[in-house]
Amino acid sequence: MSFHLSRRSLLAASALLPLGLHGPAVTAAPSGPYRVGAFTVTPLRDGLFPLEPSMIPAAESQAGQALLKGAGLPAKGPSPEPVNAFLIRRGDRQWLLDAGCGTVLGPGFDRVTAALASEGVRPDQIETIWLTHLHADHAGGLLTPGRLARFANAELVLQEREVAYWSDAGARASAPAALSPMFETVQAVMAAYPGRLRRVSGEAELAPGIHALPLPGHTPGHMGVLIADGPDRLLIWGDIVHSRILQMPHPDWTVIWDTDPTEAIATRRGILDRAAVEGLSVTGMHLATMGRVERASTGYALI
């Protein structure tokens, strides 16, 4: 996500919150919890991000304007998009998938801790935090406003490729302007959690019934998490889409934060196809609800 949210964007997004976006309204309260066999998956809404069409450059088109207008939004945006983390529980075990923005993106966010409290969970009770990737709207919530560790006892788990990318001085020097400030947040996270970072590679088992699913392109080590118990399965796909309105019908439309746009397109198409063929239930960090993917014309729809 961007670090430069204009006052106009924030005010406009706030005014649009009651509007429906091709389904349930995007509000401060997410849907859920979801049951996946013996697992309980609870979305934690950290805030709402005012997504401008310029952040998905192909959306600055007649097709993009038509989709926004069709959703009851201004043709030139913004659209309020959810920023979620997920509390995952089974028995007496409780894990977190991503941590939200914290205070990194300014006012209007940093609600994950309060959402955990409403579930009766303190930050020091989280044993593990799986991170889909290290963008600020996923990792910023790991830090207090004073840039200390918010989760006193948690181990952080990431893909090896993700750690390598954000630790590479050359990658920082060559990063697009939209990504450059995020390296500072990553450095602060690493400093706040010394000795509490575990790297995994590929489709690793994160816990019994929970597996990492590499989904590279948005970042080199971007991953989703597949939760399965008996016949029940739920894929939490991270940032496969930032805008359901724009990217489901146009999976080739990339965001300005993609490290490798070509790879991001291939990954998005691949996982959307898999979800459609296998009938997977899916949700993500920028989806307001859970659904299933269906092919629709040259793109897809979330049902």
PDB file of C-alpha atoms in Angstrom:
ATOM      1  CA  MET A   1       0.000   0.000   0.000  1.00  0.00           C
ATOM      2  CA  SER A   2       1.017   3.600  -0.454  1.00  0.00           C
ATOM      3  CA  PHE A   3       2.452   5.747   2.312  1.00  0.00           C
ATOM      4  CA  HIS A   4       1.031   8.912   0.784  1.00  0.00           C
ATOM      5  CA  LEU A   5      -2.701   9.049   1.383  1.00  0.00           C
ATOM      6  CA  SER A   6      -4.186  12.383   0.462  1.00  0.00           C
ATOM      7  CA  ARG A   7      -6.762  14.027   2.696  1.00  0.00           C
ATOM      8  CA  ARG A   8      -9.143  14.018  -0.290  1.00  0.00           C
ATOM      9  CA  SER A   9      -8.744  10.251  -0.682  1.00  0.00           C
ATOM     10  CA  LEU A  10      -9.325   9.544   2.996  1.00  0.00           C
ATOM     11  CA  LEU A  11     -12.413  11.753   3.191  1.00  0.00           C
ATOM     12  CA  ALA A  12     -13.819  10.376  -0.047  1.00  0.00           C
ATOM     13  CA  ALA A  13     -13.312   6.785   1.067  1.00  0.00           C
ATOM     14  CA  SER A  14     -14.975   7.496   4.422  1.00  0.00           C
ATOM     15  CA  ALA A  15     -18.021   8.888   2.627  1.00  0.00           C
ATOM     16  CA  LEU A  16     -18.283   5.742   0.511  1.00  0.00           C
ATOM     17  CA  LEU A  17     -18.168   3.178   3.309  1.00  0.00           C
ATOM     18  CA  PRO A  18     -21.913   2.424   3.340  1.00  0.00           C
ATOM     19  CA  LEU A  19     -21.919   1.574  -0.366  1.00  0.00           C
ATOM     20  CA  GLY A  20     -22.015  -2.028  -1.523  1.00  0.00           C
ATOM     21  CA  LEU A  21     -19.100  -3.250  -3.656  1.00  0.00           C
ATOM     22  CA  HIS A  22     -20.527  -6.057  -5.811  1.00  0.00           C
ATOM     23  CA  GLY A  23     -21.699  -7.849  -2.693  1.00  0.00           C
ATOM     24  CA  PRO A  24     -21.658  -7.165   1.060  1.00  0.00           C
ATOM     25  CA  ALA A  25     -20.876  -3.559   1.952  1.00  0.00           C
ATOM     26  CA  VAL A  26     -17.296  -2.782   2.871  1.00  0.00           C
ATOM     27  CA  THR A  27     -17.577  -1.495   6.427  1.00  0.00           C
ATOM     28  CA  ALA A  28     -15.383  -1.349   9.498  1.00  0.00           C
ATOM     29  CA  ALA A  29     -16.704  -4.756  10.564  1.00  0.00           C
ATOM     30  CA  PRO A  30     -15.655  -7.780   8.465  1.00  0.00           C
ATOM     31  CA  SER A  31     -17.678 -10.924   7.857  1.00  0.00           C
ATOM     32  CA  GLY A  32     -16.874 -14.095   9.737  1.00  0.00           C
ATOM     33  CA  PRO A  33     -15.739 -15.973  11.686  1.00  0.00           C
ATOM     34  CA  TYR A  34     -15.382 -18.899   9.300  1.00  0.00           C
ATOM     35  CA  ARG A  35     -15.288 -22.570  10.266  1.00  0.00           C
ATOM     36  CA  VAL A  36     -12.825 -24.859   8.484  1.00  0.00           C
ATOM     37  CA  GLY A  37     -13.310 -28.228  10.145  1.00  0.00           C
ATOM     38  CA  ALA A  38     -11.978 -27.771  13.681  1.00  0.00           C
ATOM     39  CA  PHE A  39     -10.343 -24.439  12.794  1.00  0.00           C
ATOM     40  CA  THR A  40     -11.943 -21.067  13.462  1.00  0.00           C
ATOM     41  CA  VAL A  41     -10.741 -18.287  11.149  1.00  0.00           C
ATOM     42  CA  THR A  42     -11.664 -14.765  12.235  1.00  0.00           C
ATOM     43  CA  PRO A  43     -10.983 -11.768   9.954  1.00  0.00           C
ATOM     44  CA  LEU A  44      -9.615  -8.776  11.852  1.00  0.00           C
ATOM     45  CA  ARG A  45     -10.334  -5.495  10.066  1.00  0.00           C
ATOM     46  CA  ASP A  46      -7.415  -3.095  10.502  1.00  0.00           C
ATOM     47  CA  GLY A  47      -8.991  -0.310   8.456  1.00  0.00           C
ATOM     48  CA  LEU A  48     -10.131   0.711   5.000  1.00  0.00           C
ATOM     49  CA  PHE A  49      -7.745   1.895   2.315  1.00  0.00           C
ATOM     50  CA  PRO A  50      -8.855   4.502  -0.279  1.00  0.00           C
ATOM     51  CA  LEU A  51      -7.686   2.843  -3.477  1.00  0.00           C
ATOM     52  CA  GLU A  52      -7.211   5.307  -6.340  1.00  0.00           C
ATOM     53  CA  PRO A  53      -7.423   4.025  -9.930  1.00  0.00           C
ATOM     54  CA  SER A  54      -3.878   5.358 -10.444  1.00  0.00           C
ATOM     55  CA  MET A  55      -2.703   2.589  -8.093  1.00  0.00           C
ATOM     56  CA  ILE A  56      -3.953   0.085 -10.694  1.00  0.00           C
ATOM     57  CA  PRO A  57      -2.833   2.065 -13.764  1.00  0.00           C
ATOM     58  CA  ALA A  58      -4.911   0.066 -16.275  1.00  0.00           C
ATOM     59  CA  ALA A  59      -7.996   1.121 -14.314  1.00  0.00           C
ATOM     60  CA  GLU A  60      -7.489   4.697 -15.510  1.00  0.00           C
ATOM     61  CA  SER A  61      -9.526   3.748 -18.549  1.00  0.00           C
ATOM     62  CA  GLN A  62     -13.103   3.666 -19.726  1.00  0.00           C
ATOM     63  CA  ALA A  63     -13.299   0.030 -18.643  1.00  0.00           C
ATOM     64  CA  GLY A  64     -12.069   0.896 -15.157  1.00  0.00           C
ATOM     65  CA  GLN A  65     -14.445   3.827 -14.834  1.00  0.00           C
ATOM     66  CA  ALA A  66     -17.357   1.637 -15.924  1.00  0.00           C
ATOM     67  CA  LEU A  67     -16.560  -0.971 -13.279  1.00  0.00           C
ATOM     68  CA  LEU A  68     -16.345   1.635 -10.521  1.00  0.00           C
ATOM     69  CA  LYS A  69     -19.597   3.289 -11.618  1.00  0.00           C
ATOM     70  CA  GLY A  70     -21.250  -0.105 -11.810  1.00  0.00           C
ATOM     71  CA  ALA A  71     -20.334  -0.641  -8.150  1.00  0.00           C
ATOM     72  CA  GLY A  72     -21.971   2.653  -7.202  1.00  0.00           C
ATOM     73  CA  LEU A  73     -18.654   4.466  -6.828  1.00  0.00           C
ATOM     74  CA  PRO A  74     -17.313   7.625  -8.481  1.00  0.00           C
ATOM     75  CA  ALA A  75     -15.826   6.814 -11.866  1.00  0.00           C
ATOM     76  CA  LYS A  76     -12.473   8.222 -10.732  1.00  0.00           C
ATOM     77  CA  GLY A  77     -12.546   6.551  -7.323  1.00  0.00           C
ATOM     78  CA  PRO A  78     -11.423   6.032  -4.714  1.00  0.00           C
ATOM     79  CA  SER A  79     -12.863   2.688  -3.652  1.00  0.00           C
ATOM     80  CA  PRO A  80     -12.594   1.749   0.054  1.00  0.00           C
ATOM     81  CA  GLU A  81     -10.755  -1.559   0.228  1.00  0.00           C
ATOM     82  CA  PRO A  82     -10.432  -3.593   3.436  1.00  0.00           C
ATOM     83  CA  VAL A  83      -7.107  -4.261   5.116  1.00  0.00           C
ATOM     84  CA  ASN A  84      -7.399  -7.527   7.047  1.00  0.00           C
ATOM     85  CA  ALA A  85      -5.383  -9.783   9.282  1.00  0.00           C
ATOM     86  CA  PHE A  86      -6.709 -13.185  10.399  1.00  0.00           C
ATOM     87  CA  LEU A  87      -6.861 -14.901  13.775  1.00  0.00           C
ATOM     88  CA  ILE A  88      -6.679 -18.678  13.313  1.00  0.00           C
ATOM     89  CA  ARG A  89      -7.569 -20.957  16.225  1.00  0.00           C
ATOM     90  CA  ARG A  90      -7.785 -24.673  16.881  1.00  0.00           C
ATOM     91  CA  GLY A  91      -8.306 -25.944  20.391  1.00  0.00           C
ATOM     92  CA  ASP A  92      -6.101 -23.908  22.714  1.00  0.00           C
ATOM     93  CA  ARG A  93      -3.737 -22.823  19.954  1.00  0.00           C
ATOM     94  CA  GLN A  94      -3.991 -19.427  18.302  1.00  0.00           C
ATOM     95  CA  TRP A  95      -2.036 -17.967  15.434  1.00  0.00           C
ATOM     96  CA  LEU A  96      -2.122 -14.727  13.475  1.00  0.00           C
ATOM     97  CA  LEU A  97      -1.848 -14.358   9.709  1.00  0.00           C
ATOM     98  CA  ASP A  98      -0.441 -10.864   9.032  1.00  0.00           C
ATOM     99  CA  ALA A  99      -0.735  -7.992  11.499  1.00  0.00           C
ATOM    100  CA  GLY A 100      -2.241  -5.041   9.630  1.00  0.00           C
ATOM    101  CA  CYS A 101      -0.775  -1.553   9.203  1.00  0.00           C
ATOM    102  CA  GLY A 102      -0.261  -0.445  12.770  1.00  0.00           C
ATOM    103  CA  THR A 103       0.408   3.284  12.772  1.00  0.00           C
ATOM    104  CA  VAL A 104       2.596   3.205   9.651  1.00  0.00           C
ATOM    105  CA  LEU A 105      -0.112   4.459   7.263  1.00  0.00           C
ATOM    106  CA  GLY A 106      -1.447   7.131   9.561  1.00  0.00           C
ATOM    107  CA  PRO A 107      -4.912   7.546  11.131  1.00  0.00           C
ATOM    108  CA  GLY A 108      -7.772   5.230  10.326  1.00  0.00           C
ATOM    109  CA  PHE A 109      -5.870   1.981  10.818  1.00  0.00           C
ATOM    110  CA  ASP A 110      -4.216   0.115  13.729  1.00  0.00           C
ATOM    111  CA  ARG A 111      -7.361  -1.763  14.796  1.00  0.00           C
ATOM    112  CA  VAL A 112      -6.026  -5.331  14.906  1.00  0.00           C
ATOM    113  CA  THR A 113      -5.168  -5.222  18.615  1.00  0.00           C
ATOM    114  CA  ALA A 114      -8.676  -4.032  19.489  1.00  0.00           C
ATOM    115  CA  ALA A 115     -10.163  -6.709  17.220  1.00  0.00           C
ATOM    116  CA  LEU A 116      -8.090  -9.352  19.024  1.00  0.00           C
ATOM    117  CA  ALA A 117      -9.292  -8.023  22.373  1.00  0.00           C
ATOM    118  CA  SER A 118     -12.894  -8.411  21.231  1.00  0.00           C
ATOM    119  CA  GLU A 119     -12.069 -12.090  20.672  1.00  0.00           C
ATOM    120  CA  GLY A 120     -10.591 -12.357  24.166  1.00  0.00           C
ATOM    121  CA  VAL A 121      -7.021 -12.580  22.901  1.00  0.00           C
ATOM    122  CA  ARG A 122      -4.062 -10.506  24.125  1.00  0.00           C
ATOM    123  CA  PRO A 123      -1.070  -9.887  21.845  1.00  0.00           C
ATOM    124  CA  ASP A 124       1.205 -11.835  24.217  1.00  0.00           C
ATOM    125  CA  GLN A 125      -0.992 -14.934  23.725  1.00  0.00           C
ATOM    126  CA  ILE A 126      -0.211 -15.204  20.000  1.00  0.00           C
ATOM    127  CA  GLU A 127       2.390 -17.937  19.535  1.00  0.00           C
ATOM    128  CA  THR A 128       3.153 -17.523  15.838  1.00  0.00           C
ATOM    129  CA  ILE A 129       2.536 -14.877  13.194  1.00  0.00           C
ATOM    130  CA  TRP A 130       2.649 -16.064   9.598  1.00  0.00           C
ATOM    131  CA  LEU A 131       3.330 -13.208   7.197  1.00  0.00           C
ATOM    132  CA  THR A 132       2.092 -13.354   3.627  1.00  0.00           C
ATOM    133  CA  HIS A 133       4.743 -10.733   2.818  1.00  0.00           C
ATOM    134  CA  LEU A 134       6.418  -7.697   4.330  1.00  0.00           C
ATOM    135  CA  HIS A 135       4.544  -4.750   2.846  1.00  0.00           C
ATOM    136  CA  ALA A 136       3.668  -2.169   5.479  1.00  0.00           C
ATOM    137  CA  ASP A 137      -0.063  -2.950   5.544  1.00  0.00           C
ATOM    138  CA  HIS A 138       0.793  -6.516   6.587  1.00  0.00           C
ATOM    139  CA  ALA A 139       3.827  -6.039   8.828  1.00  0.00           C
ATOM    140  CA  GLY A 140       3.389  -2.520  10.239  1.00  0.00           C
ATOM    141  CA  GLY A 141       1.065  -3.854  12.944  1.00  0.00           C
ATOM    142  CA  LEU A 142       3.910  -5.914  14.388  1.00  0.00           C
ATOM    143  CA  LEU A 143       5.230  -2.659  15.867  1.00  0.00           C
ATOM    144  CA  THR A 144       3.976  -0.370  18.615  1.00  0.00           C
ATOM    145  CA  PRO A 145       3.920   3.380  17.902  1.00  0.00           C
ATOM    146  CA  GLY A 146       7.376   3.440  19.527  1.00  0.00           C
ATOM    147  CA  ARG A 147       8.575   0.775  17.050  1.00  0.00           C
ATOM    148  CA  LEU A 148       8.875  -1.960  19.671  1.00  0.00           C
ATOM    149  CA  ALA A 149       7.559  -5.509  19.299  1.00  0.00           C
ATOM    150  CA  ARG A 150       3.785  -5.552  19.821  1.00  0.00           C
ATOM    151  CA  PHE A 151       3.643  -9.356  20.145  1.00  0.00           C
ATOM    152  CA  ALA A 152       5.951 -10.222  23.020  1.00  0.00           C
ATOM    153  CA  ASN A 153       6.041 -14.004  22.570  1.00  0.00           C
ATOM    154  CA  ALA A 154       5.372 -14.516  18.875  1.00  0.00           C
ATOM    155  CA  GLU A 155       7.642 -16.126  16.328  1.00  0.00           C
ATOM    156  CA  LEU A 156       7.478 -14.614  12.821  1.00  0.00           C
ATOM    157  CA  VAL A 157       7.372 -17.023   9.881  1.00  0.00           C
ATOM    158  CA  LEU A 158       8.083 -15.965   6.286  1.00  0.00           C
ATOM    159  CA  GLN A 159       9.218 -17.418   3.010  1.00  0.00           C
ATOM    160  CA  GLU A 160      13.002 -17.467   2.601  1.00  0.00           C
ATOM    161  CA  ARG A 161      12.727 -15.466  -0.636  1.00  0.00           C
ATOM    162  CA  GLU A 162      10.823 -12.707   1.150  1.00  0.00           C
ATOM    163  CA  VAL A 163      13.476 -12.257   3.827  1.00  0.00           C
ATOM    164  CA  ALA A 164      16.241 -12.305   1.224  1.00  0.00           C
ATOM    165  CA  TYR A 165      14.569  -9.620  -0.899  1.00  0.00           C
ATOM    166  CA  TRP A 166      13.941  -7.129   1.898  1.00  0.00           C
ATOM    167  CA  SER A 167      17.434  -7.705   3.306  1.00  0.00           C
ATOM    168  CA  ASP A 168      19.127  -6.949  -0.023  1.00  0.00           C
ATOM    169  CA  ALA A 169      20.630  -3.459  -0.304  1.00  0.00           C
ATOM    170  CA  GLY A 170      20.615  -3.781  -4.075  1.00  0.00           C
ATOM    171  CA  ALA A 171      16.892  -4.541  -4.108  1.00  0.00           C
ATOM    172  CA  ARG A 172      16.239  -1.440  -2.044  1.00  0.00           C
ATOM    173  CA  ALA A 173      18.314   0.738  -4.348  1.00  0.00           C
ATOM    174  CA  SER A 174      16.494  -0.498  -7.448  1.00  0.00           C
ATOM    175  CA  ALA A 175      12.975  -0.677  -5.969  1.00  0.00           C
ATOM    176  CA  PRO A 176      10.159   1.344  -7.536  1.00  0.00           C
ATOM    177  CA  ALA A 177       9.409   4.594  -5.737  1.00  0.00           C
ATOM    178  CA  ALA A 178       6.159   3.140  -4.351  1.00  0.00           C
ATOM    179  CA  LEU A 179       8.133   0.451  -2.511  1.00  0.00           C
ATOM    180  CA  SER A 180      11.109   2.381  -1.219  1.00  0.00           C
ATOM    181  CA  PRO A 181       9.602   3.584   2.120  1.00  0.00           C
ATOM    182  CA  MET A 182       8.534   0.047   2.992  1.00  0.00           C
ATOM    183  CA  PHE A 183      12.133  -1.049   3.472  1.00  0.00           C
ATOM    184  CA  GLU A 184      12.292   1.195   6.547  1.00  0.00           C
ATOM    185  CA  THR A 185       9.342  -0.608   8.134  1.00  0.00           C
ATOM    186  CA  VAL A 186      10.916  -3.994   7.402  1.00  0.00           C
ATOM    187  CA  GLN A 187      14.170  -2.928   9.052  1.00  0.00           C
ATOM    188  CA  ALA A 188      12.245  -1.789  12.137  1.00  0.00           C
ATOM    189  CA  VAL A 189      10.424  -5.143  12.313  1.00  0.00           C
ATOM    190  CA  MET A 190      13.673  -7.092  12.058  1.00  0.00           C
ATOM    191  CA  ALA A 191      15.191  -4.973  14.814  1.00  0.00           C
ATOM    192  CA  ALA A 192      12.161  -5.460  17.076  1.00  0.00           C
ATOM    193  CA  TYR A 193      12.060  -9.274  16.736  1.00  0.00           C
ATOM    194  CA  PRO A 194      15.697 -10.422  16.985  1.00  0.00           C
ATOM    195  CA  GLY A 195      16.074 -14.190  17.010  1.00  0.00           C
ATOM    196  CA  ARG A 196      12.334 -14.680  16.414  1.00  0.00           C
ATOM    197  CA  LEU A 197      12.283 -15.038  12.638  1.00  0.00           C
ATOM    198  CA  ARG A 198      11.828 -18.450  11.027  1.00  0.00           C
ATOM    199  CA  ARG A 199      12.219 -18.958   7.302  1.00  0.00           C
ATOM    200  CA  VAL A 200      10.332 -21.573   5.278  1.00  0.00           C
ATOM    201  CA  SER A 201      10.640 -22.537   1.632  1.00  0.00           C
ATOM    202  CA  GLY A 202       7.914 -23.574  -0.763  1.00  0.00           C
ATOM    203  CA  GLU A 203       4.788 -25.428   0.332  1.00  0.00           C
ATOM    204  CA  ALA A 204       5.891 -25.887   3.919  1.00  0.00           C
ATOM    205  CA  GLU A 205       3.658 -27.160   6.714  1.00  0.00           C
ATOM    206  CA  LEU A 206       3.121 -24.252   9.095  1.00  0.00           C
ATOM    207  CA  ALA A 207       1.029 -26.255  11.567  1.00  0.00           C
ATOM    208  CA  PRO A 208      -0.956 -29.488  11.243  1.00  0.00           C
ATOM    209  CA  GLY A 209      -3.597 -28.774   8.599  1.00  0.00           C
ATOM    210  CA  ILE A 210      -2.062 -25.450   7.536  1.00  0.00           C
ATOM    211  CA  HIS A 211       0.358 -25.099   4.623  1.00  0.00           C
ATOM    212  CA  ALA A 212       2.186 -22.198   3.012  1.00  0.00           C
ATOM    213  CA  LEU A 213       1.426 -21.726  -0.682  1.00  0.00           C
ATOM    214  CA  PRO A 214       4.027 -19.656  -2.572  1.00  0.00           C
ATOM    215  CA  LEU A 215       2.350 -16.977  -4.729  1.00  0.00           C
ATOM    216  CA  PRO A 216       5.270 -14.866  -5.995  1.00  0.00           C
ATOM    217  CA  GLY A 217       5.149 -11.716  -8.079  1.00  0.00           C
ATOM    218  CA  HIS A 218       3.550  -9.173  -5.796  1.00  0.00           C
ATOM    219  CA  THR A 219       6.741  -9.691  -3.805  1.00  0.00           C
ATOM    220  CA  PRO A 220       9.326 -12.433  -4.381  1.00  0.00           C
ATOM    221  CA  GLY A 221       8.251 -14.350  -1.277  1.00  0.00           C
ATOM    222  CA  HIS A 222       4.551 -13.522  -1.281  1.00  0.00           C
ATOM    223  CA  MET A 223       2.538 -16.496  -0.063  1.00  0.00           C
ATOM    224  CA  GLY A 224      -0.956 -17.613   0.775  1.00  0.00           C
ATOM    225  CA  VAL A 225      -2.049 -20.056   3.434  1.00  0.00           C
ATOM    226  CA  LEU A 226      -4.183 -23.134   2.721  1.00  0.00           C
ATOM    227  CA  ILE A 227      -6.152 -24.411   5.719  1.00  0.00           C
ATOM    228  CA  ALA A 228      -7.624 -27.897   5.427  1.00  0.00           C
ATOM    229  CA  ASP A 229      -9.468 -30.186   7.818  1.00  0.00           C
ATOM    230  CA  GLY A 230     -11.308 -33.137   6.365  1.00  0.00           C
ATOM    231  CA  PRO A 231     -13.272 -31.973   3.309  1.00  0.00           C
ATOM    232  CA  ASP A 232     -13.162 -28.321   4.394  1.00  0.00           C
ATOM    233  CA  ARG A 233     -10.579 -26.026   2.795  1.00  0.00           C
ATOM    234  CA  LEU A 234      -9.973 -22.301   2.874  1.00  0.00           C
ATOM    235  CA  LEU A 235      -7.309 -20.445   0.918  1.00  0.00           C
ATOM    236  CA  ILE A 236      -6.285 -17.075   2.349  1.00  0.00           C
ATOM    237  CA  TRP A 237      -4.469 -15.712  -0.661  1.00  0.00           C
ATOM    238  CA  GLY A 238      -2.793 -12.573   0.674  1.00  0.00           C
ATOM    239  CA  ASP A 239      -2.667  -9.853  -1.979  1.00  0.00           C
ATOM    240  CA  ILE A 240      -3.689 -11.798  -5.072  1.00  0.00           C
ATOM    241  CA  VAL A 241      -6.209  -9.004  -5.600  1.00  0.00           C
ATOM    242  CA  HIS A 242      -6.237  -5.492  -4.148  1.00  0.00           C
ATOM    243  CA  SER A 243      -9.560  -4.623  -5.766  1.00  0.00           C
ATOM    244  CA  ARG A 244     -12.266  -7.212  -6.282  1.00  0.00           C
ATOM    245  CA  ILE A 245     -14.111  -4.753  -8.519  1.00  0.00           C
ATOM    246  CA  LEU A 246     -11.215  -4.158 -10.891  1.00  0.00           C
ATOM    247  CA  GLN A 247      -8.917  -7.182 -10.812  1.00  0.00           C
ATOM    248  CA  MET A 248     -11.327 -10.113 -10.745  1.00  0.00           C
ATOM    249  CA  PRO A 249     -12.724  -9.248 -14.195  1.00  0.00           C
ATOM    250  CA  HIS A 250      -9.271  -8.050 -15.322  1.00  0.00           C
ATOM    251  CA  PRO A 251      -6.628 -10.337 -13.761  1.00  0.00           C
ATOM    252  CA  ASP A 252      -3.943  -8.754 -15.955  1.00  0.00           C
ATOM    253  CA  TRP A 253      -4.347  -5.389 -14.209  1.00  0.00           C
ATOM    254  CA  THR A 254      -1.416  -4.960 -11.829  1.00  0.00           C
ATOM    255  CA  VAL A 255      -0.853  -2.669  -8.850  1.00  0.00           C
ATOM    256  CA  ILE A 256       1.996  -0.194  -8.481  1.00  0.00           C
ATOM    257  CA  TRP A 257       3.396  -2.201  -5.563  1.00  0.00           C
ATOM    258  CA  ASP A 258       4.053  -5.375  -7.569  1.00  0.00           C
ATOM    259  CA  THR A 259       7.754  -6.230  -7.531  1.00  0.00           C
ATOM    260  CA  ASP A 260       7.418  -8.300 -10.724  1.00  0.00           C
ATOM    261  CA  PRO A 261       4.179  -7.413 -12.556  1.00  0.00           C
ATOM    262  CA  THR A 262       4.578 -10.167 -15.166  1.00  0.00           C
ATOM    263  CA  GLU A 263       5.018 -12.826 -12.502  1.00  0.00           C
ATOM    264  CA  ALA A 264       2.160 -11.338 -10.473  1.00  0.00           C
ATOM    265  CA  ILE A 265      -0.205 -11.717 -13.443  1.00  0.00           C
ATOM    266  CA  ALA A 266       0.825 -15.329 -14.048  1.00  0.00           C
ATOM    267  CA  THR A 267       0.455 -16.161 -10.355  1.00  0.00           C
ATOM    268  CA  ARG A 268      -2.941 -14.461 -10.120  1.00  0.00           C
ATOM    269  CA  ARG A 269      -4.294 -16.274 -13.172  1.00  0.00           C
ATOM    270  CA  GLY A 270      -2.879 -19.572 -11.935  1.00  0.00           C
ATOM    271  CA  ILE A 271      -4.391 -19.418  -8.468  1.00  0.00           C
ATOM    272  CA  LEU A 272      -7.732 -18.073  -9.738  1.00  0.00           C
ATOM    273  CA  ASP A 273      -7.921 -21.005 -12.145  1.00  0.00           C
ATOM    274  CA  ARG A 274      -7.007 -23.473  -9.409  1.00  0.00           C
ATOM    275  CA  ALA A 275      -9.592 -22.005  -7.035  1.00  0.00           C
ATOM    276  CA  ALA A 276     -12.269 -22.204  -9.743  1.00  0.00           C
ATOM    277  CA  VAL A 277     -11.436 -25.780 -10.755  1.00  0.00           C
ATOM    278  CA  GLU A 278     -11.098 -27.105  -7.201  1.00  0.00           C
ATOM    279  CA  GLY A 279     -14.024 -25.149  -5.768  1.00  0.00           C
ATOM    280  CA  LEU A 280     -11.853 -23.635  -3.068  1.00  0.00           C
ATOM    281  CA  SER A 281     -13.290 -21.205  -0.579  1.00  0.00           C
ATOM    282  CA  VAL A 282     -11.091 -18.118  -0.663  1.00  0.00           C
ATOM    283  CA  THR A 283     -10.565 -14.861   1.150  1.00  0.00           C
ATOM    284  CA  GLY A 284      -7.743 -12.346   1.351  1.00  0.00           C
ATOM    285  CA  MET A 285      -6.281  -9.292   2.973  1.00  0.00           C
ATOM    286  CA  HIS A 286      -8.252  -6.975   0.689  1.00  0.00           C
ATOM    287  CA  LEU A 287     -11.535  -8.859   0.401  1.00  0.00           C
ATOM    288  CA  ALA A 288     -14.602  -7.995   2.469  1.00  0.00           C
ATOM    289  CA  THR A 289     -15.852 -11.563   2.686  1.00  0.00           C
ATOM    290  CA  MET A 290     -15.214 -15.207   1.826  1.00  0.00           C
ATOM    291  CA  GLY A 291     -16.361 -16.668  -1.477  1.00  0.00           C
ATOM    292  CA  ARG A 292     -15.682 -19.016  -4.364  1.00  0.00           C
ATOM    293  CA  VAL A 293     -14.115 -18.185  -7.702  1.00  0.00           C
ATOM    294  CA  GLU A 294     -15.905 -18.707 -10.998  1.00  0.00           C
ATOM    295  CA  ARG A 295     -14.734 -17.991 -14.521  1.00  0.00           C
ATOM    296  CA  ALA A 296     -16.585 -15.071 -16.075  1.00  0.00           C
ATOM    297  CA  SER A 297     -15.977 -13.938 -19.663  1.00  0.00           C
ATOM    298  CA  THR A 298     -12.217 -13.324 -19.989  1.00  0.00           C
ATOM    299  CA  GLY A 299     -11.787 -12.939 -16.239  1.00  0.00           C
ATOM    300  CA  TYR A 300     -13.252 -14.227 -13.003  1.00  0.00           C
ATOM    301  CA  ALA A 301     -15.896 -13.432 -10.402  1.00  0.00           C
ATOM    302  CA  LEU A 302     -15.995 -13.973  -6.651  1.00  0.00           C
ATOM    303  CA  ILE A 303     -19.312 -15.558  -5.720  1.00  0.00           C
TER     304      ILE A 303
END
